[in-house]
XYZ file of C-alpha atoms in Angstrom:
405
model
C -34.801 68.685 -19.436
C -32.479 70.856 -21.393
C -29.132 69.561 -22.541
C -25.887 71.519 -22.764
C -26.343 72.139 -26.482
C -25.828 75.867 -25.983
C -22.418 75.422 -24.376
C -19.246 75.576 -26.407
C -16.585 73.290 -24.953
C -13.050 73.282 -26.366
C -11.908 69.812 -25.457
C -8.601 68.112 -26.140
C -8.945 65.207 -28.555
C -5.554 63.659 -28.172
C -3.108 62.515 -25.554
C -0.603 65.315 -26.085
C -0.583 68.863 -24.756
C -4.014 70.421 -24.872
C -4.832 72.681 -27.757
C -7.647 74.092 -25.652
C -8.338 73.631 -21.989
C -10.640 70.724 -21.126
C -14.016 71.533 -19.669
C -13.744 68.745 -17.143
C -11.276 68.212 -14.320
C -10.644 65.936 -11.344
C -9.881 67.780 -8.115
C -8.518 66.989 -4.637
C -7.163 63.601 -5.693
C -3.552 62.399 -5.391
C -2.888 63.404 -9.017
C -4.753 65.027 -11.895
C -6.139 61.673 -13.053
C -8.164 60.977 -9.914
C -10.570 63.030 -7.844
C -13.962 64.686 -7.650
C -15.416 65.422 -11.088
C -16.008 69.067 -11.997
C -17.186 70.605 -15.262
C -16.828 74.169 -16.488
C -19.546 76.483 -17.687
C -18.871 80.103 -18.622
C -15.735 80.253 -16.518
C -17.348 78.676 -13.455
C -16.646 75.163 -12.195
C -19.437 72.978 -10.823
C -19.727 69.373 -9.686
C -21.543 66.394 -11.224
C -24.358 64.540 -9.472
C -23.613 60.826 -9.298
C -27.151 59.820 -10.352
C -26.533 57.416 -13.232
C -22.747 57.873 -12.995
C -20.861 54.704 -14.009
C -17.655 53.328 -15.487
C -18.559 54.282 -19.050
C -18.815 57.915 -17.944
C -15.479 57.661 -16.110
C -13.900 56.174 -19.257
C -14.818 59.309 -21.193
C -13.468 61.618 -18.496
C -10.180 59.683 -18.423
C -9.911 59.814 -22.210
C -10.673 63.532 -22.364
C -8.034 64.320 -19.755
C -5.400 62.254 -21.524
C -5.166 59.889 -18.572
C -4.930 56.117 -18.622
C -7.691 53.547 -18.282
C -10.683 54.153 -16.020
C -10.230 52.312 -12.723
C -13.257 53.282 -10.653
C -16.157 55.622 -9.841
C -15.522 56.593 -6.219
C -17.706 59.027 -4.315
C -16.540 62.583 -4.763
C -16.738 62.952 -1.001
C -13.553 60.917 -0.645
C -11.557 63.899 -1.841
C -11.043 66.573 0.825
C -11.792 69.360 1.331
C -15.357 68.732 0.207
C -17.067 70.937 -2.329
C -18.242 74.233 -0.870
C -21.984 74.447 -0.357
C -22.017 77.550 -2.551
C -20.566 75.612 -5.488
C -23.204 74.620 -7.998
C -24.004 71.120 -9.259
C -24.160 71.528 -13.020
C -25.230 68.142 -14.431
C -26.739 64.784 -13.494
C -27.936 61.583 -15.150
C -24.859 61.477 -17.391
C -25.222 58.632 -19.893
C -22.099 57.919 -21.978
C -21.631 54.852 -24.140
C -17.932 54.933 -23.222
C -16.540 55.658 -26.684
C -16.971 59.438 -26.691
C -13.883 61.638 -26.704
C -15.469 64.365 -24.573
C -18.029 64.447 -21.782
C -20.012 67.053 -23.694
C -20.849 64.387 -26.282
C -22.705 62.268 -23.718
C -26.401 62.555 -22.913
C -26.946 64.337 -19.604
C -29.426 66.508 -17.737
C -28.709 70.138 -16.991
C -31.682 70.908 -14.750
C -30.289 69.362 -11.576
C -32.839 68.598 -8.888
C -32.921 66.572 -5.676
C -29.120 66.233 -5.529
C -26.598 67.523 -2.999
C -22.821 67.569 -2.731
C -23.026 64.342 -0.730
C -23.760 62.793 -4.131
C -20.895 64.373 -6.070
C -19.366 62.009 -8.637
C -15.736 60.938 -8.630
C -13.478 59.243 -11.153
C -10.288 57.232 -10.868
C -8.010 56.801 -13.889
C -4.522 55.422 -14.357
C -2.046 58.247 -13.986
C -0.731 59.276 -17.377
C 3.016 59.340 -18.045
C 4.611 62.797 -17.963
C 4.167 64.911 -21.077
C 7.366 66.773 -20.311
C 10.996 65.708 -20.188
C 14.431 67.231 -19.657
C 17.016 66.234 -22.238
C 20.799 66.414 -22.685
C 21.411 67.228 -19.023
C 23.634 65.304 -16.584
C 20.599 63.424 -15.199
C 16.869 63.170 -15.861
C 16.107 66.091 -13.525
C 18.073 68.689 -15.479
C 18.191 69.704 -19.119
C 16.430 71.343 -22.014
C 12.654 71.279 -21.603
C 10.631 69.322 -24.139
C 6.903 68.649 -24.220
C 4.968 65.954 -26.055
C 2.082 66.418 -28.446
C 0.556 63.547 -30.424
C 3.690 61.443 -30.074
C 6.047 64.236 -31.164
C 8.435 66.072 -28.824
C 8.990 69.817 -29.201
C 10.813 72.482 -27.216
C 9.507 75.363 -25.098
C 10.239 79.024 -25.854
C 11.662 80.756 -22.786
C 9.443 83.822 -23.164
C 7.900 84.204 -19.720
C 9.696 81.117 -18.405
C 10.454 81.370 -14.694
C 10.972 79.451 -11.465
C 7.271 78.773 -10.928
C 7.183 76.985 -14.265
C 10.254 74.957 -13.315
C 8.626 74.031 -9.996
C 5.791 72.402 -11.936
C 8.164 70.546 -14.271
C 10.133 69.213 -11.300
C 6.933 68.092 -9.580
C 5.591 66.383 -12.692
C 8.841 64.474 -13.186
C 9.034 63.396 -9.563
C 12.282 65.304 -9.083
C 13.332 67.423 -6.129
C 13.104 71.183 -5.630
C 13.422 73.614 -8.527
C 16.934 75.075 -8.627
C 17.200 77.153 -11.782
C 16.002 78.265 -15.226
C 19.074 77.842 -17.444
C 19.088 78.395 -21.171
C 18.276 75.215 -23.068
C 21.313 75.936 -25.220
C 23.583 74.809 -22.402
C 22.658 71.214 -23.157
C 24.448 69.759 -26.180
C 23.750 68.773 -28.845
C 21.365 71.643 -29.462
C 17.833 71.093 -30.689
C 17.681 70.276 -34.386
C 16.300 73.090 -36.514
C 13.617 70.726 -37.779
C 12.295 70.210 -34.259
C 9.248 72.306 -33.517
C 8.793 74.818 -30.708
C 5.405 73.911 -29.283
C 4.616 76.486 -26.591
C 5.607 79.858 -25.177
C 4.457 82.392 -22.572
C 3.853 79.676 -19.981
C 2.329 81.093 -16.816
C 2.187 78.640 -13.903
C 1.312 79.611 -10.364
C 3.709 76.929 -9.171
C 1.171 74.643 -7.497
C 0.037 72.708 -10.576
C 0.858 69.011 -10.803
C 1.578 69.097 -14.534
C 2.776 71.681 -17.036
C -0.305 71.003 -19.121
C -2.418 72.686 -16.429
C -0.618 76.031 -16.745
C -1.740 78.875 -18.984
C 0.298 78.808 -22.183
C 0.336 79.994 -25.775
C 0.566 77.371 -28.509
C 0.784 79.678 -31.519
C 4.536 80.210 -31.246
C 5.903 83.188 -33.156
C 9.148 85.158 -33.185
C 11.028 82.491 -31.213
C 13.971 80.294 -32.199
C 15.868 77.417 -30.616
C 18.345 79.950 -29.247
C 15.531 80.760 -26.812
C 14.716 77.196 -25.753
C 13.871 76.904 -22.059
C 15.818 74.784 -19.596
C 15.202 73.552 -16.071
C 17.314 72.407 -13.139
C 15.718 70.320 -10.412
C 17.323 68.553 -7.508
C 18.052 65.000 -8.486
C 15.687 62.794 -6.541
C 16.941 59.666 -4.881
C 14.827 56.680 -5.881
C 13.020 54.965 -3.030
C 13.367 51.671 -4.831
C 16.349 49.686 -6.067
C 17.105 46.377 -7.767
C 19.873 44.327 -6.200
C 21.873 41.177 -6.990
C 20.980 41.288 -10.671
C 23.374 41.515 -13.625
C 22.899 45.303 -13.798
C 21.038 48.087 -11.988
C 17.870 47.576 -14.028
C 17.316 43.971 -12.999
C 17.255 42.237 -9.674
C 15.474 41.734 -6.387
C 13.203 44.675 -5.539
C 13.999 46.629 -2.395
C 12.308 49.779 -1.083
C 13.549 52.388 1.347
C 11.758 53.579 4.467
C 13.337 55.961 6.977
C 16.804 55.103 5.737
C 16.303 51.348 5.948
C 15.996 49.051 2.910
C 13.568 46.134 2.871
C 12.252 43.660 0.321
C 8.841 43.401 -1.333
C 6.603 40.342 -1.010
C 5.638 38.996 -4.447
C 1.965 38.441 -3.545
C 0.025 40.062 -6.428
C 3.285 41.388 -7.941
C 2.825 41.752 -11.707
C 4.033 43.513 -14.837
C 2.224 46.762 -14.017
C 4.187 46.963 -10.771
C 7.422 46.232 -12.618
C 6.614 48.981 -15.138
C 6.447 51.526 -12.306
C 9.758 50.362 -10.851
C 11.460 50.584 -14.245
C 10.062 54.061 -14.803
C 11.156 55.293 -11.369
C 14.682 54.018 -11.922
C 14.934 55.552 -15.378
C 15.334 52.124 -16.954
C 13.710 50.908 -20.138
C 10.551 48.884 -20.627
C 9.606 46.254 -18.071
C 10.613 42.797 -19.305
C 9.490 40.459 -16.571
C 8.750 39.788 -12.910
C 11.167 37.032 -11.896
C 10.690 35.659 -8.415
C 14.481 35.442 -8.015
C 16.869 37.970 -9.529
C 19.469 36.056 -11.518
C 18.285 34.001 -14.509
C 18.365 30.219 -14.117
C 20.021 29.893 -17.500
C 23.274 31.174 -18.967
C 25.305 30.916 -22.169
C 28.984 30.141 -21.667
C 32.182 30.148 -23.719
C 30.652 32.229 -26.515
C 31.918 35.574 -27.880
C 29.454 37.465 -25.659
C 26.834 36.691 -23.010
C 24.109 36.207 -25.641
C 25.760 33.268 -27.403
C 27.281 30.018 -26.189
C 26.685 26.637 -24.661
C 23.442 26.489 -22.664
C 23.673 25.850 -18.934
C 20.903 25.796 -16.352
C 21.111 26.174 -12.586
C 19.759 23.804 -9.966
C 20.421 24.239 -6.232
C 23.446 26.397 -6.896
C 24.997 23.983 -9.390
C 25.236 24.591 -13.150
C 24.611 21.786 -15.627
C 24.235 21.516 -19.395
C 21.198 20.784 -21.578
C 20.941 17.772 -23.873
C 20.093 18.864 -27.421
C 17.437 16.188 -27.912
C 14.460 18.098 -29.386
C 16.290 21.434 -28.903
C 14.988 23.982 -31.427
C 14.499 27.674 -32.176
C 11.459 28.025 -29.911
C 13.590 26.912 -26.982
C 16.301 29.391 -27.963
C 13.707 32.187 -28.161
C 12.889 31.612 -24.502
C 16.563 31.557 -23.491
C 17.174 34.836 -25.326
C 14.135 36.422 -23.676
C 15.115 35.267 -20.188
C 18.628 36.666 -20.618
C 17.399 40.009 -21.937
C 19.131 39.434 -25.249
C 17.784 40.140 -28.707
C 16.095 37.812 -31.166
C 16.989 34.127 -31.413
C 19.427 33.549 -34.288
C 20.373 29.876 -34.158
C 20.731 26.545 -32.335
C 24.441 25.731 -32.655
C 26.014 22.678 -31.071
C 27.327 23.416 -27.607
C 30.572 21.756 -28.666
C 31.458 24.797 -30.732
C 32.298 26.695 -27.562
C 35.704 25.838 -26.078
C 36.772 24.597 -23.671
C 34.163 21.855 -23.753
C 32.082 20.985 -20.721
C 33.992 18.998 -18.133
C 33.021 15.344 -17.979
C 32.226 15.780 -14.275
C 29.593 18.421 -15.079
C 26.081 17.043 -15.038
C 23.511 17.204 -17.833
C 20.384 18.421 -16.093
C 17.590 18.381 -18.687
C 16.631 17.049 -22.107
C 13.636 16.957 -24.430
C 12.904 20.651 -23.769
C 9.643 21.655 -25.433
C 8.884 25.388 -25.347
C 6.058 27.133 -27.176
C 8.392 30.127 -27.620
C 6.277 32.557 -25.585
C 7.505 31.611 -22.105
C 9.550 34.100 -20.093
C 11.835 31.475 -18.569
C 13.210 28.120 -19.666
C 11.995 26.578 -16.407
C 8.406 27.205 -17.584
C 8.819 24.904 -20.596
C 8.047 21.194 -20.631
C 11.262 19.247 -20.069
C 12.619 15.929 -18.879
C 14.947 15.984 -15.867
C 15.849 12.284 -15.745
C 18.535 12.512 -18.425
C 19.604 9.237 -19.977
C 21.590 8.198 -23.063
C 23.037 11.698 -23.583
C 26.637 12.934 -23.398
C 28.372 16.305 -23.534
C 28.890 15.773 -27.265
C 25.165 16.527 -27.461
C 25.152 19.686 -25.345
C 22.762 22.351 -26.649
C 23.854 25.809 -27.740
C 22.024 29.072 -28.406
C 22.743 32.136 -30.469
C 20.878 35.410 -29.785
C 21.352 38.931 -31.048
C 23.885 40.628 -28.848
C 22.146 42.586 -26.082
C 22.740 46.277 -25.506
C 25.583 46.983 -23.068
C 24.537 48.029 -19.572
C 26.802 51.059 -19.635
């Protein structure tokens, strides 16, 4: 059984834009990181028999394509239309250890026998984040085009740049229809002279899901930032929103269907789901998955919302916290729950005037956090407060959070 030792495959070894086209692809799936597995030989694409196909093999495919983690090994027949009967099956009995960077490095059999397209292999990977962005425009769907390679962002020379290329950029970013190919110089400030120009002569047919799939030249010559490419897409309206929170990037999750907004049940809701919501809304990193939007803690009477006397909420009423056992680990949790910066101190709540009214209740004492909790309510605490007065109210000092606007 001969192996593919005579084939020369120019695989990508990193997560950035490909320096040579991969010799594996996933087709007919919902995005480029899921579908029926195909490999290339001498310009021809063939399928992979699923004999011996497993998660370790899928891990290598996902890595080679610059996708996320391997999620499954579905049958290739799930992805319609099915492979044409005339299409060849190139390999079978693939045996990867899961650490290879390219499928060509894995043991496999080239002399395929007793296998049909009903046994085509499939792979499911996490969809990779876009490797393209539009900067300095009025919104995320318009601006100067930049592409990512090995963690560095560079511009695109506008040689050959046209509407088909913009259509792909708009699709990859989840924006609306392509509207124009403006000069990147319209978007100020201009690209720094030290920033590299990564690609030129892009040639998309307009149907690709990602710019990385288009023909392109990476040896850029005779091009300057005065020729940077730009793109205008219709600004897409998010189908998700966060409501009743302190700002647009925090709150109760609602989704839109046929013009009507509804909520999302929190069964199985986790940080991965929150990450997608934050990305769709153009917010920053996901910070938590609270079951109710507003925090159950606040800092009052301080110079900003990230410093002051600590108050907690119970049944719509706000009460203070006795400072018995109150320490920096407890403050760390308060700062995290409020979306503030690092914990800086545990001042007396009496520093913040006016003092708590004598009629205001003291809700908890003897708080004992490990410092890793997301909310103060998750920490051990005593709710039957005794022998404590407002002269012992707890305070917290965090780094001032970034303004919401």
